Every structure is written in structure tokens, then in C-alpha cells.
Short mmCIF file of C-alpha atoms and ligand atoms in Angstrom, two decimals:
data_model
loop_
_atom_site.label_atom_id
_atom_site.label_comp_id
_atom_site.label_asym_id
_atom_site.label_seq_id
_atom_site.Cartn_x
_atom_site.Cartn_y
_atom_site.Cartn_z
CA UNK A 21 183.19 -61.49 118.74
CA UNK A 22 186.52 -60.89 117.03
CA UNK A 23 188.74 -58.05 118.20
CA UNK A 24 188.83 -55.07 115.81
CA UNK A 25 191.30 -55.83 113.06
CA UNK A 26 191.02 -59.59 113.60
CA UNK A 27 188.58 -61.99 111.99
CA UNK A 28 188.16 -64.52 114.77
CA UNK A 29 189.74 -67.43 112.94
CA UNK A 30 192.50 -69.68 114.20
CA UNK A 31 196.03 -69.34 112.95
CA UNK A 32 195.89 -72.57 110.98
CA UNK A 33 192.64 -71.49 109.28
CA UNK A 34 194.21 -68.15 108.42
CA UNK A 35 197.32 -69.78 106.99
CA UNK A 36 195.18 -72.16 104.89
CA UNK A 37 193.14 -69.22 103.60
CA UNK A 38 196.28 -67.21 102.86
CA UNK A 39 197.59 -70.01 100.68
CA UNK A 40 194.24 -70.49 98.95
CA UNK A 41 193.11 -66.91 98.48
CA UNK A 42 195.91 -64.44 98.87
CA UNK A 43 198.79 -63.70 96.56
CA UNK A 44 201.52 -62.73 98.95
CA UNK A 45 204.35 -60.80 97.36
CA UNK A 46 208.07 -60.99 98.03
CA UNK A 47 208.00 -64.74 98.44
CA UNK A 48 206.78 -67.77 96.52
CA UNK A 49 203.14 -68.36 97.39
CA UNK A 50 203.98 -71.74 98.92
CA UNK A 51 206.31 -70.08 101.41
CA UNK A 52 203.28 -68.99 103.41
CA UNK A 53 202.58 -72.63 104.22
CA UNK A 54 206.19 -73.45 104.92
CA UNK A 55 206.69 -70.43 107.15
CA UNK A 56 203.36 -70.90 109.00
CA UNK A 57 203.01 -67.14 109.25
CA UNK A 58 204.01 -65.19 111.25
CA UNK A 59 200.77 -63.25 111.21
CA UNK A 60 201.23 -59.81 112.72
CA UNK A 61 198.45 -58.58 114.97
CA UNK A 62 199.71 -55.59 116.95
CA UNK A 63 202.64 -53.30 117.53
CA UNK A 64 204.01 -50.69 119.88
CA UNK A 65 207.09 -48.53 119.36
CA UNK A 66 209.67 -50.72 117.61
CA UNK A 67 208.01 -53.99 118.61
CA UNK A 68 205.56 -56.05 116.59
CA UNK A 69 203.57 -58.99 117.98
CA UNK A 70 202.29 -62.01 116.10
CA UNK A 71 199.17 -64.10 116.49
CA UNK A 72 200.98 -66.56 118.78
CA UNK A 73 201.95 -63.76 121.14
CA UNK A 74 205.61 -63.61 120.06
CA UNK A 75 206.98 -60.09 120.15
CA UNK A 76 209.76 -59.09 117.76
CA UNK A 77 212.20 -56.24 117.88
CA UNK A 78 211.75 -54.74 114.42
CA UNK A 79 214.92 -53.60 112.70
CA UNK A 80 213.09 -53.11 109.41
CA UNK A 81 210.44 -50.46 110.00
CA UNK A 82 207.62 -52.91 109.40
CA UNK A 83 209.60 -54.99 106.91
CA UNK A 84 209.87 -52.39 104.16
CA UNK A 85 211.01 -49.23 105.96
CA UNK A 86 207.54 -47.67 105.96
CA UNK A 87 206.88 -47.76 109.72
CA UNK A 88 209.10 -44.74 110.28
CA UNK A 89 207.48 -43.41 113.45
CA UNK A 90 206.91 -46.84 114.96
CA UNK A 91 203.76 -48.70 115.85
CA UNK A 92 200.81 -47.55 117.93
CA UNK A 93 200.96 -43.79 117.36
CA UNK A 94 197.46 -43.00 118.49
CA UNK A 95 197.56 -39.39 117.33
CA UNK A 96 197.88 -40.53 113.74
CA UNK A 97 195.00 -42.96 114.17
CA UNK A 98 192.92 -40.21 115.78
CA UNK A 99 193.68 -37.75 112.97
CA UNK A 100 192.65 -40.33 110.37
CA UNK A 101 189.54 -41.36 112.28
CA UNK A 102 188.50 -37.74 112.79
CA UNK A 103 188.94 -37.00 109.09
CA UNK A 104 187.14 -40.16 108.00
CA UNK A 105 184.18 -39.32 110.17
CA UNK A 106 184.01 -35.70 109.03
CA UNK A 107 184.71 -36.22 105.33
CA UNK A 108 186.15 -39.50 104.18
CA UNK A 109 186.43 -38.67 100.50
CA UNK A 110 186.00 -35.96 97.94
CA UNK A 111 187.86 -36.21 94.65
CA UNK A 112 190.51 -33.54 94.22
CA UNK A 113 189.22 -33.24 90.67
CA UNK A 114 186.09 -31.61 92.03
CA UNK A 115 186.92 -30.39 95.52
CA UNK A 116 190.04 -29.31 97.29
CA UNK A 117 190.36 -30.55 100.84
CA UNK A 118 192.14 -28.96 103.78
CA UNK A 119 194.50 -31.80 104.74
CA UNK A 120 195.80 -32.16 101.18
CA UNK A 121 196.48 -28.43 100.85
CA UNK A 122 198.13 -28.28 104.26
CA UNK A 123 200.28 -31.36 103.69
CA UNK A 124 201.45 -30.04 100.32
CA UNK A 125 202.43 -26.76 102.01
CA UNK A 126 204.30 -28.61 104.77
CA UNK A 127 206.17 -30.76 102.22
CA UNK A 128 207.27 -27.63 100.35
CA UNK A 129 208.54 -26.25 103.67
CA UNK A 130 210.81 -29.22 104.41
CA UNK A 131 211.78 -30.18 100.86
CA UNK A 132 215.13 -28.90 99.63
CA UNK A 133 215.53 -25.99 97.22
CA UNK A 134 212.60 -25.17 95.00
CA UNK A 135 210.73 -28.47 95.30
CA UNK A 136 207.39 -26.82 95.79
CA UNK A 137 204.51 -28.73 94.33
CA UNK A 138 203.18 -32.13 95.34
CA UNK A 139 201.18 -34.41 93.09
CA UNK A 140 199.73 -36.96 95.51
CA UNK A 141 199.43 -40.64 94.76
CA UNK A 142 198.74 -43.70 96.91
CA UNK A 143 202.11 -45.45 96.59
CA UNK A 144 205.74 -45.05 95.67
CA UNK A 145 205.30 -46.82 92.34
CA UNK A 146 202.51 -44.44 91.36
CA UNK A 147 204.68 -41.50 92.39
CA UNK A 148 207.45 -42.74 90.09
CA UNK A 149 204.99 -43.29 87.24
CA UNK A 150 203.59 -39.81 87.79
CA UNK A 151 207.06 -38.28 87.87
CA UNK A 152 207.89 -40.01 84.57
CA UNK A 153 204.79 -38.52 82.97
CA UNK A 154 205.50 -35.07 84.35
CA UNK A 155 209.04 -35.27 82.95
CA UNK A 156 207.69 -36.10 79.49
CA UNK A 157 205.26 -33.20 79.71
CA UNK A 158 208.08 -30.85 80.73
CA UNK A 159 210.12 -31.69 77.64
CA UNK A 160 207.11 -31.52 75.32
CA UNK A 161 206.13 -28.17 76.72
CA UNK A 162 209.69 -26.97 76.20
CA UNK A 163 209.52 -27.93 72.55
CA UNK A 164 211.85 -30.90 72.84
CA UNK A 165 209.52 -33.90 72.35
CA UNK A 166 212.44 -36.08 71.22
CA UNK A 167 213.72 -36.21 74.78
CA UNK A 168 212.12 -39.45 75.93
CA UNK A 169 214.93 -41.80 77.00
CA UNK A 170 215.61 -42.58 80.62
CA UNK A 171 219.00 -43.37 82.14
CA UNK A 172 218.83 -45.60 85.21
CA UNK A 173 221.41 -47.30 87.38
CA UNK A 174 222.23 -50.95 87.67
CA UNK A 175 221.11 -51.66 91.22
CA UNK A 176 218.24 -49.17 91.26
CA UNK A 177 214.74 -50.16 92.28
CA UNK A 178 211.81 -47.88 91.56
CA UNK A 179 208.69 -49.94 92.13
CA UNK A 180 206.30 -52.28 90.41
CA UNK A 181 204.84 -50.35 87.47
CA UNK A 182 206.19 -50.99 83.99
CA UNK A 183 207.95 -47.61 84.01
CA UNK A 184 209.53 -48.51 87.34
CA UNK A 185 210.43 -52.02 86.20
CA UNK A 186 212.01 -50.57 83.06
CA UNK A 187 214.20 -48.41 85.31
CA UNK A 188 215.05 -51.09 87.87
CA UNK A 189 218.33 -52.95 87.54
CA UNK A 190 217.70 -56.35 89.03
CA UNK A 191 216.61 -59.15 86.68
CA UNK A 192 214.10 -60.14 89.41
CA UNK A 193 212.19 -56.96 88.75
CA UNK A 194 212.56 -57.01 84.97
CA UNK A 195 212.89 -60.36 83.30
CA UNK A 196 209.41 -61.75 83.79
CA UNK A 197 207.82 -58.55 82.59
CA UNK A 198 209.61 -58.15 79.28
CA UNK A 199 209.05 -56.46 76.94
CA UNK A 200 209.62 -53.33 78.99
CA UNK A 201 209.53 -49.76 77.75
CA UNK A 202 212.14 -49.14 75.04
CA UNK A 203 214.65 -46.36 75.56
CA UNK A 204 215.57 -47.11 79.17
CA UNK A 205 219.36 -47.30 79.40
CA UNK A 206 221.36 -48.85 82.20
CA UNK A 207 224.52 -47.24 83.59
CA UNK A 208 226.74 -48.30 86.51
CA UNK A 209 225.90 -47.61 90.12
CA UNK A 210 228.43 -45.84 92.33
CA UNK A 211 229.26 -48.85 94.52
CA UNK A 212 232.46 -47.64 96.10
CA UNK A 213 233.26 -50.83 98.02
CA UNK A 214 233.24 -52.81 94.78
CA UNK A 215 235.38 -50.36 92.81
CA UNK A 216 238.20 -51.79 90.68
CA UNK A 217 241.27 -52.73 92.63
CA UNK A 218 243.79 -49.93 92.96
CA UNK A 219 241.37 -47.15 92.05
CA UNK A 220 240.74 -44.43 94.63
CA UNK A 221 237.18 -43.83 95.81
CA UNK A 222 237.19 -40.35 94.29
CA UNK A 223 238.50 -41.54 90.91
CA UNK A 224 235.96 -44.35 90.89
CA UNK A 225 233.06 -42.00 91.73
CA UNK A 226 234.20 -39.65 89.00
CA UNK A 227 234.33 -42.54 86.52
CA UNK A 228 230.79 -43.57 87.48
CA UNK A 229 229.51 -40.04 86.93
CA UNK A 230 231.46 -39.78 83.68
CA UNK A 231 229.84 -43.00 82.48
CA UNK A 232 226.49 -41.25 82.76
CA UNK A 233 227.67 -38.24 80.80
CA UNK A 234 229.22 -40.51 78.17
CA UNK A 235 225.94 -42.39 77.85
CA UNK A 236 223.96 -39.19 77.39
CA UNK A 237 226.39 -38.14 74.66
CA UNK A 238 226.26 -41.58 73.04
CA UNK A 239 222.46 -41.55 72.97
CA UNK A 240 222.33 -37.91 71.91
CA UNK A 241 221.40 -35.30 74.54
CA UNK A 242 218.33 -34.30 72.54
CA UNK A 243 216.92 -37.81 73.09
CA UNK A 244 217.51 -38.14 76.84
CA UNK A 245 214.71 -37.00 79.13
CA UNK A 246 215.74 -38.09 82.59
CA UNK A 247 218.08 -39.72 85.02
CA UNK A 248 216.33 -41.89 87.60
CA UNK A 249 218.64 -42.06 90.59
CA UNK A 250 218.01 -42.32 94.32
CA UNK A 251 220.32 -39.88 96.10
CA UNK A 252 221.19 -42.81 98.39
CA UNK A 253 220.24 -46.11 96.75
CA UNK A 254 218.43 -48.12 99.39
CA UNK A 255 218.45 -51.64 97.91
CA UNK A 256 222.10 -52.31 98.65
CA UNK A 257 222.47 -49.10 100.67
CA UNK A 258 225.11 -47.28 98.65
CA UNK A 259 225.77 -43.73 99.89
CA UNK A 260 227.76 -42.05 97.13
CA UNK A 261 230.60 -39.60 97.58
CA UNK A 262 229.89 -35.88 97.90
CA UNK A 263 231.44 -35.17 94.52
CA UNK A 264 229.43 -37.86 92.73
CA UNK A 265 225.99 -36.34 93.24
CA UNK A 266 227.33 -32.86 92.53
CA UNK A 267 228.65 -34.17 89.20
CA UNK A 268 225.30 -35.78 88.41
CA UNK A 269 223.62 -32.45 89.09
CA UNK A 270 226.05 -30.66 86.75
CA UNK A 271 225.61 -33.26 84.02
CA UNK A 272 221.82 -33.06 84.21
CA UNK A 273 221.96 -29.27 84.06
CA UNK A 274 224.32 -29.33 81.11
CA UNK A 275 222.03 -31.48 78.94
CA UNK A 276 218.61 -30.51 80.35
CA UNK A 277 218.17 -34.03 81.67
CA UNK A 278 215.70 -34.12 84.56
CA UNK A 279 217.06 -35.73 87.72
CA UNK A 280 214.35 -37.76 89.39
CA UNK A 281 215.56 -38.38 92.92
CA UNK A 282 213.54 -41.37 94.07
CA UNK A 283 213.25 -40.85 97.83
CA UNK A 284 210.45 -43.36 98.33
CA UNK A 285 212.56 -45.47 100.67
CA UNK A 286 214.63 -42.79 102.34
CA UNK A 287 212.53 -39.63 102.26
CA UNK A 288 211.09 -37.98 105.37
CA UNK A 289 213.93 -38.62 107.76
CA UNK A 290 215.39 -42.08 107.33
CA UNK A 291 218.90 -40.84 106.60
CA UNK A 292 218.94 -38.28 109.41
CA UNK A 293 217.72 -35.49 107.16
CA UNK A 294 214.28 -35.10 105.64
CA UNK A 295 215.58 -35.80 102.14
CA UNK A 296 218.67 -37.80 101.24
CA UNK A 297 219.83 -35.21 98.70
CA UNK A 298 220.30 -32.70 101.55
CA UNK A 299 223.40 -34.59 102.68
CA UNK A 300 225.02 -33.64 99.41
CA UNK A 301 223.87 -30.04 99.03
CA UNK A 302 222.17 -30.77 95.72
CA UNK A 303 218.56 -30.29 94.70
CA UNK A 304 216.82 -32.67 92.31
CA UNK A 305 214.38 -31.49 89.67
CA UNK A 306 211.69 -33.78 90.96
CA UNK A 307 211.59 -36.09 93.99
CA UNK A 308 209.31 -38.99 94.74
CA UNK A 309 208.37 -39.98 98.27
CA UNK A 310 205.96 -42.33 99.96
CA UNK A 311 206.78 -44.58 102.91
CA UNK A 312 207.88 -41.86 105.32
CA UNK A 313 205.10 -39.40 104.49
CA UNK A 314 202.57 -41.33 106.53
CA UNK A 315 204.94 -43.67 108.35
CA UNK A 316 202.98 -46.57 106.87
CA UNK A 317 199.76 -45.67 108.69
CA UNK A 318 197.85 -45.29 105.45
CA UNK A 319 199.04 -45.44 101.86
CA UNK A 320 200.20 -42.16 100.34
CA UNK A 321 202.85 -41.08 97.87
CA UNK A 322 203.90 -37.89 96.18
CA UNK A 323 205.86 -36.62 93.22
CA UNK A 324 207.29 -33.32 94.44
CA UNK A 325 208.00 -31.08 91.48
CA UNK A 326 210.43 -28.17 91.37
CA UNK A 327 209.23 -24.68 90.67
CA UNK A 328 211.53 -24.55 87.66
CA UNK A 329 209.66 -27.49 86.10
CA UNK A 330 206.30 -26.06 87.10
CA UNK A 331 207.23 -22.78 85.40
CA UNK A 332 207.87 -24.60 82.15
CA UNK A 333 204.87 -26.89 82.32
CA UNK A 334 202.38 -24.21 83.26
CA UNK A 335 204.43 -21.26 82.07
CA UNK A 336 202.12 -20.08 79.34
CA UNK A 337 199.10 -19.94 81.54
CA UNK A 338 198.55 -23.65 81.69
CA UNK A 339 198.22 -24.44 78.02
CA UNK A 340 200.44 -27.43 78.71
CA UNK A 341 198.04 -28.89 81.25
CA UNK A 342 200.60 -31.58 81.71
CA UNK A 343 198.68 -34.16 83.63
CA UNK A 344 195.02 -33.45 83.60
CA UNK A 345 194.10 -36.85 84.90
CA UNK A 346 194.85 -38.09 88.37
CA UNK A 347 194.13 -41.00 90.64
CA UNK A 348 190.78 -41.48 92.31
CA UNK A 349 192.65 -41.23 95.60
CA UNK A 350 195.06 -38.38 94.77
CA UNK A 351 195.16 -36.14 97.81
CA UNK A 352 192.90 -38.45 99.84
CA UNK A 353 191.86 -36.37 102.83
CA UNK A 354 192.39 -39.07 105.47
CA UNK A 355 195.78 -40.09 104.05
CA UNK A 356 196.87 -36.46 104.04
CA UNK A 357 195.57 -36.02 107.59
CA UNK A 358 197.83 -38.91 108.56
CA UNK A 359 200.71 -37.20 106.77
CA UNK A 360 200.20 -34.00 108.75
CA UNK A 361 200.04 -35.92 112.05
CA UNK A 362 203.24 -37.77 111.14
CA UNK A 363 205.03 -34.53 110.33
CA UNK A 364 203.88 -33.09 113.66
CA UNK A 365 205.30 -36.11 115.49
CA UNK A 366 208.58 -36.03 113.56
CA UNK A 367 209.08 -32.39 114.55
CA UNK A 368 207.71 -32.57 118.11
CA UNK A 369 209.76 -35.62 119.09
CA UNK A 370 212.90 -34.59 117.22
CA UNK A 371 212.85 -37.92 115.41
CA UNK A 372 215.00 -36.93 112.46
CA UNK A 373 217.73 -35.79 114.87
CA UNK A 374 217.29 -39.04 116.80
CA UNK A 375 217.93 -40.94 113.58
CA UNK A 376 221.06 -38.89 112.83
CA UNK A 377 222.47 -39.38 116.36
CA UNK A 378 221.64 -43.04 116.88
CA UNK A 379 222.38 -43.87 113.24
CA UNK A 380 225.93 -42.60 113.76
CA UNK A 381 226.16 -44.71 116.88
CA UNK A 382 225.07 -47.81 114.98
CA UNK A 383 227.41 -47.15 112.09
CA UNK A 384 230.35 -46.64 114.46
CA UNK A 385 229.52 -49.75 116.47
CA UNK A 386 229.32 -51.91 113.35
CA UNK A 387 232.47 -50.35 111.90
CA UNK A 388 234.41 -51.20 115.07
CA UNK A 389 232.97 -54.70 115.06
CA UNK A 390 233.76 -55.08 111.36
CA UNK A 391 237.36 -53.98 111.76
CA UNK A 392 238.00 -57.11 113.86
CA UNK A 393 235.68 -59.52 112.13
CA UNK A 394 237.17 -61.59 109.30
CA UNK A 395 233.96 -61.57 107.25
CA UNK A 396 232.75 -58.00 107.54
CA UNK A 397 233.95 -56.43 104.31
CA UNK A 398 232.13 -53.12 104.47
CA UNK A 399 229.90 -51.15 106.79
CA UNK A 400 228.05 -48.22 105.26
CA UNK A 401 224.92 -46.15 105.50
CA UNK A 402 223.39 -42.94 106.76
CA UNK A 403 221.04 -42.54 109.69
CA UNK A 404 218.78 -45.54 110.14
CA UNK A 405 219.78 -47.05 106.81
CA UNK A 406 222.67 -49.38 107.47
CA UNK A 407 224.36 -52.13 105.49
CA UNK A 408 226.94 -54.67 106.58
CA UNK A 409 228.44 -56.47 103.60
CA UNK A 410 229.78 -59.91 104.40
CA UNK A 411 232.56 -61.54 102.41
CA UNK A 412 234.37 -64.84 102.51
CA UNK A 413 237.72 -63.11 102.09
CA UNK A 414 238.27 -59.56 103.23
CA UNK A 415 241.49 -59.14 101.26
CA UNK A 416 239.98 -60.02 97.88
CA UNK A 417 236.40 -58.97 98.80
CA UNK A 418 235.24 -62.33 97.45
CA UNK A 419 231.61 -62.85 98.45
CA UNK A 420 230.39 -66.06 100.02
CA UNK A 421 228.90 -68.39 97.44
CA UNK A 422 225.16 -67.86 97.13
CA UNK A 423 224.72 -71.52 98.08
CA UNK A 424 226.32 -70.92 101.48
CA UNK A 425 223.14 -69.14 102.58
CA UNK A 426 225.11 -66.86 104.90
CA UNK A 427 222.69 -63.97 104.65
CA UNK A 428 219.74 -66.20 105.39
CA UNK A 429 221.76 -67.66 108.26
CA UNK A 430 222.22 -64.21 109.80
CA UNK A 431 218.52 -63.45 109.44
CA UNK A 432 217.63 -66.81 111.03
CA UNK A 433 220.09 -66.34 113.90
CA UNK A 434 218.62 -62.90 114.61
CA UNK A 435 215.11 -64.33 114.39
CA UNK A 436 216.02 -66.84 117.12
CA UNK A 437 216.38 -63.78 119.33
CA UNK A 438 213.15 -62.34 117.88
CA UNK A 439 214.96 -59.60 115.99
CA UNK A 440 214.02 -58.76 112.41
CA UNK A 441 216.69 -57.76 109.92
CA UNK A 442 217.14 -58.47 106.23
CA UNK A 443 219.70 -59.92 103.88
CA UNK A 444 219.73 -57.99 100.63
CA UNK A 445 221.17 -60.83 98.57
CA UNK A 446 217.86 -62.57 98.90
CA UNK A 447 215.96 -59.66 97.47
CA UNK A 448 218.35 -58.20 94.92
CA UNK A 449 219.53 -60.79 92.46
CA UNK A 450 223.08 -60.69 91.27
CA UNK A 451 223.36 -58.50 88.19
CA UNK A 452 225.65 -59.51 85.35
CA UNK A 453 229.26 -59.01 86.19
CA UNK A 454 228.44 -57.46 89.53
CA UNK A 455 229.60 -59.26 92.60
CA UNK A 456 226.98 -58.84 95.28
CA UNK A 457 227.78 -60.38 98.60
CA UNK A 458 225.46 -61.01 101.51
CA UNK A 459 224.40 -57.58 102.63
CA UNK A 460 222.76 -57.41 106.03
CA UNK A 461 220.49 -54.39 106.16
CA UNK A 462 218.81 -52.54 109.00
CA UNK A 463 216.27 -49.75 108.70
CA UNK A 464 214.45 -49.45 112.01
CA UNK A 465 211.76 -47.01 113.04
CA UNK A 466 212.92 -43.57 114.07
CA UNK A 467 211.45 -43.96 117.57
CA UNK A 468 214.06 -46.55 118.57
CA UNK A 469 215.62 -45.57 121.88
CA UNK A 470 219.32 -45.78 122.63
CA UNK A 471 218.73 -48.99 124.63
CA UNK A 472 216.80 -50.52 121.72
CA UNK A 473 219.52 -49.51 119.28
CA UNK A 474 222.11 -51.13 121.58
CA UNK A 475 220.03 -54.29 121.57
CA UNK A 476 219.83 -54.25 117.76
CA UNK A 477 223.59 -53.81 117.54
CA UNK A 478 224.29 -56.66 119.97
CA UNK A 479 221.94 -59.14 118.33
CA UNK A 480 223.18 -58.27 114.83
CA UNK A 481 226.80 -58.82 115.88
CA UNK A 482 225.93 -62.14 117.52
CA UNK A 483 223.92 -63.27 114.49
CA UNK A 484 226.74 -62.42 112.08
CA UNK A 485 229.31 -64.17 114.24
CA UNK A 486 227.10 -67.25 114.56
CA UNK A 487 226.27 -67.53 110.85
CA UNK A 488 229.82 -66.84 109.67
CA UNK A 489 231.18 -69.24 112.30
CA UNK A 490 229.00 -72.00 110.93
CA UNK A 491 230.22 -71.29 107.40
CA UNK A 492 233.91 -71.53 108.22
C1 LIG B 28 213.25 -46.38 95.93
C2 LIG B 28 211.87 -46.96 95.77
N1 LIG B 28 211.08 -46.49 94.79
C3 LIG B 28 209.83 -46.96 94.62
C4 LIG B 28 209.33 -47.94 95.43
C5 LIG B 28 207.94 -48.46 95.20
O1 LIG B 28 207.08 -48.01 96.19
P1 LIG B 28 205.72 -48.80 96.49
O2 LIG B 28 206.11 -50.12 97.04
O3 LIG B 28 205.01 -47.93 97.50
O4 LIG B 28 204.97 -48.90 95.23
C6 LIG B 28 210.11 -48.45 96.47
C7 LIG B 28 209.59 -49.49 97.35
O5 LIG B 28 210.28 -50.06 98.16
C8 LIG B 28 211.43 -47.95 96.64
O6 LIG B 28 212.24 -48.40 97.59
#
């Protein structure tokens, strides 16, 4: 009899079946065979164990930042199980359900400013798609149907739908899926480390913001609906300056361009605050969230809409009825029950504060390490969202050649010590004219203890030194 969650087949049978029957994403399908797994079977805290009994220290929150409150949180499982047994499903088209109402209320409580109203989805991509539709409805309802274009930033990533792909910068997420939606316009990202030589950070940030305003004016403000911009872009981990986001807010206000703050990666605590925008004292018009809402226990996403947009969309008594359709699983009771349990745990265990405190510790430790290391060009991040950008030459900021495989070398060296981290170069292709070095990224679960964080710091430093040592 197989254990719950396992199917009682050997690892080699599972690997064969994976290659034959399962389209694994994020890697060529043949990589499953080459890598021989690993196949994850259990987890506790910040540790995940594979089918061979190897236990890994997870610096990636489950690989994609979703496992925010760590593995094995029984209270979440109990809340889901309880809800599934009592009422597993009732469409929110027909019935309201208690967990969905309560979770929406709790989100409004923690969300910044007047972000009051959650439209639930089952993923981040669906939340982005939903937000895009709500934005269109807002402009139509306001009598400005010509506002349909979307400004997005070069290194942004917003998910796998065609709307998201149209607003994502990397060719990896775009090129195969052309033609994309017309009227999506790319502008620069605020990537302060890679600013032009001699320019101050503030001047550079201002120029990046100005480029957005210029683009809106070039396109015609009455044609531009939205700016899709993560408050802290997570792909390459690029915290902007304080003034930059304030300027974006002003620009959006000036031209009635809706700022969609995509917080799918960072929302619900990853940066040491519930929402990334809070670090900058600005409030988006609409925010999307997903991973952190349920900590990866069950799929759930949300587009959280501001009251000012709601007032327009439903202002005349609902004649707009912006989005009458929804997903079969919008507001799924068990997913929302998980969300409530996760929010309870975040608050009870002070996990967002833990992220802020230990994130600072990590950032400081890597900054000190980087100051003395010839190949650490930049260390940046907020909370448990940390990037270490490696370069061949610190003076000129010249990246290592892609062929040197430095990033992969760091990941492999860490893996030898059973520690999981990521190299962003492997997942974000180089955009035209944009030098992207090997960016080592860490985004662990919020439950990491100080000792576990110390261990992550030590292994990362060793792995960087080993991989860079081999390259030189
Ligand atoms: C910023 C951002 N937006 C959207 C998405 C897409 O979310 P999902 O993978 O749940 O569809 C992601 C996923 O990583 C993301 O990081």
C-alpha cells in the first residue's frame, strides 16, 4: 500500500513515466531524464526531502517563492481538510461562502491604501489577466474606450497567459508565442546597478521614470490604459529608489493610467512588509497577488482592486457590470480557508517581521562578503528576496560570458551541500542591449531561523567562491 501522496512506484519507473507522460515546465522535457529527478516527497520547515531520502535546505521557497510559511504547516492542512469535508465547492456565481468573504475582508485589512476588493482566481497569471480586464472595464465605464494600450518594463514577468506574455520583457516568454496582443509597449526597467557610467542613481531613476512619461505622451495619453509594473521586480530582483515609484504614481495619476502593481511574487510578506509598495509609501490602483496568499498550500490568486476603481466601475449602480463572468474556482472555499490559516500563522508567528530582520542580516552579510570578493558586483534586495550579481570585472561591471556557466556553477556547488538557490541568468534571457550577468537569487521561506539563515549565507558564499575560483 503506497503512502498517501505517493503512488508506490520506484524512482526509475516514475522518471520514465515523467518523460513519457508529463510536460514539465521550466526545463526541456529531456532534462527530466538527465537530471534523474529529484522527486520531492516531503518537507518540514525550510527543508524538503526527495524520494532517495536526501534532504535539502531550501533557499527558494519551494523553487518559485510560493512556500512562504515553509513546509508541514499542519494547521493549514487541517483548515483545508475541514473545509473540504464540510463543503468542498459551491460556485461563487450562485453561493457566497464564508472563507472567501473572510479572506477578502482580511486582505482589505492588510492591503495598502484603498485596495479593498478581491477578485479571486487560482493563479498569478489569472490574476494578471483579470486585472487587465478590470482595467479595460474601468476606462470603458469612464467613457474613455480608446485607452487600451499597456506600458510594461523590459525585465518584467507577469505570467503565462497571452496578456501576461505580451507584458513580459524576456524573449523566452514572448518569442514563441507571437503574435502577441498589439498595443503593449516596452519601456526601460529601473536597474540601478546597470545605469550608464557617470550617472547618479537618482538621475538614472528619474530618467527611467521620465522614459515612461515620454512614452505615454508619444502614444497619446488617451490611448494608454495601464502601466504593468511590480513595485519590486522579482525576476532580477531590482528594488527601485524611493523617488522612482513616487514618480510613477504621479505620472499614472496625471494621465489616468492605471498602475497594476504585480505582487504575485512578493506579496504577503516576502519583502518584510505585506505588500512591496508599502516600502515606498505609494498605493497602486490594482494589485495582483498569489503565491503568498496560501503559501503554496493550494492554488489561489487575487486581483485586489482599489475603491476608486470600484467606484467608477460600479458607480452608477452597477450598470457597468465589468466582469460578469468568473472562474469556476473563483473564491474556492478550501483555497480561501487555506488563505485564512496562512494569514493567521503570518500574524501569530510574526513572520513578516522575521523576514524584515533576517533579510537585513542576509543583505548585510552578502554586502560585506561582496565588498571583498572580486566577482560580486552588486548585492541588492529587500527581506527574503536577495540577489547577488556576479561579474567578471567589478570595475567595468562586465558580466561573465554566458558560456562560462558561472551561475550554474554556483547552483551546482550549493547543491553539493544540499542547498537550493537559483541563477537568474538561466531563467531570464538576455534582452537586447541589456547586459545581464549571473544573478544568484535567494527567496527562502519566512520560517527560516537565524541559524538556518546563517547556514544559507555560509553555503552561498562558499558556492560563489568555488564557482568563481574555477572560472579564473
Ligand atoms: C510577478 C509575477 N506575476 C505573475 C506570475 C504568474 O503566476 P502563476 O505562475 O501563478 O501563474 C508570476 C510567477 O512567478 C510572477 O512572478
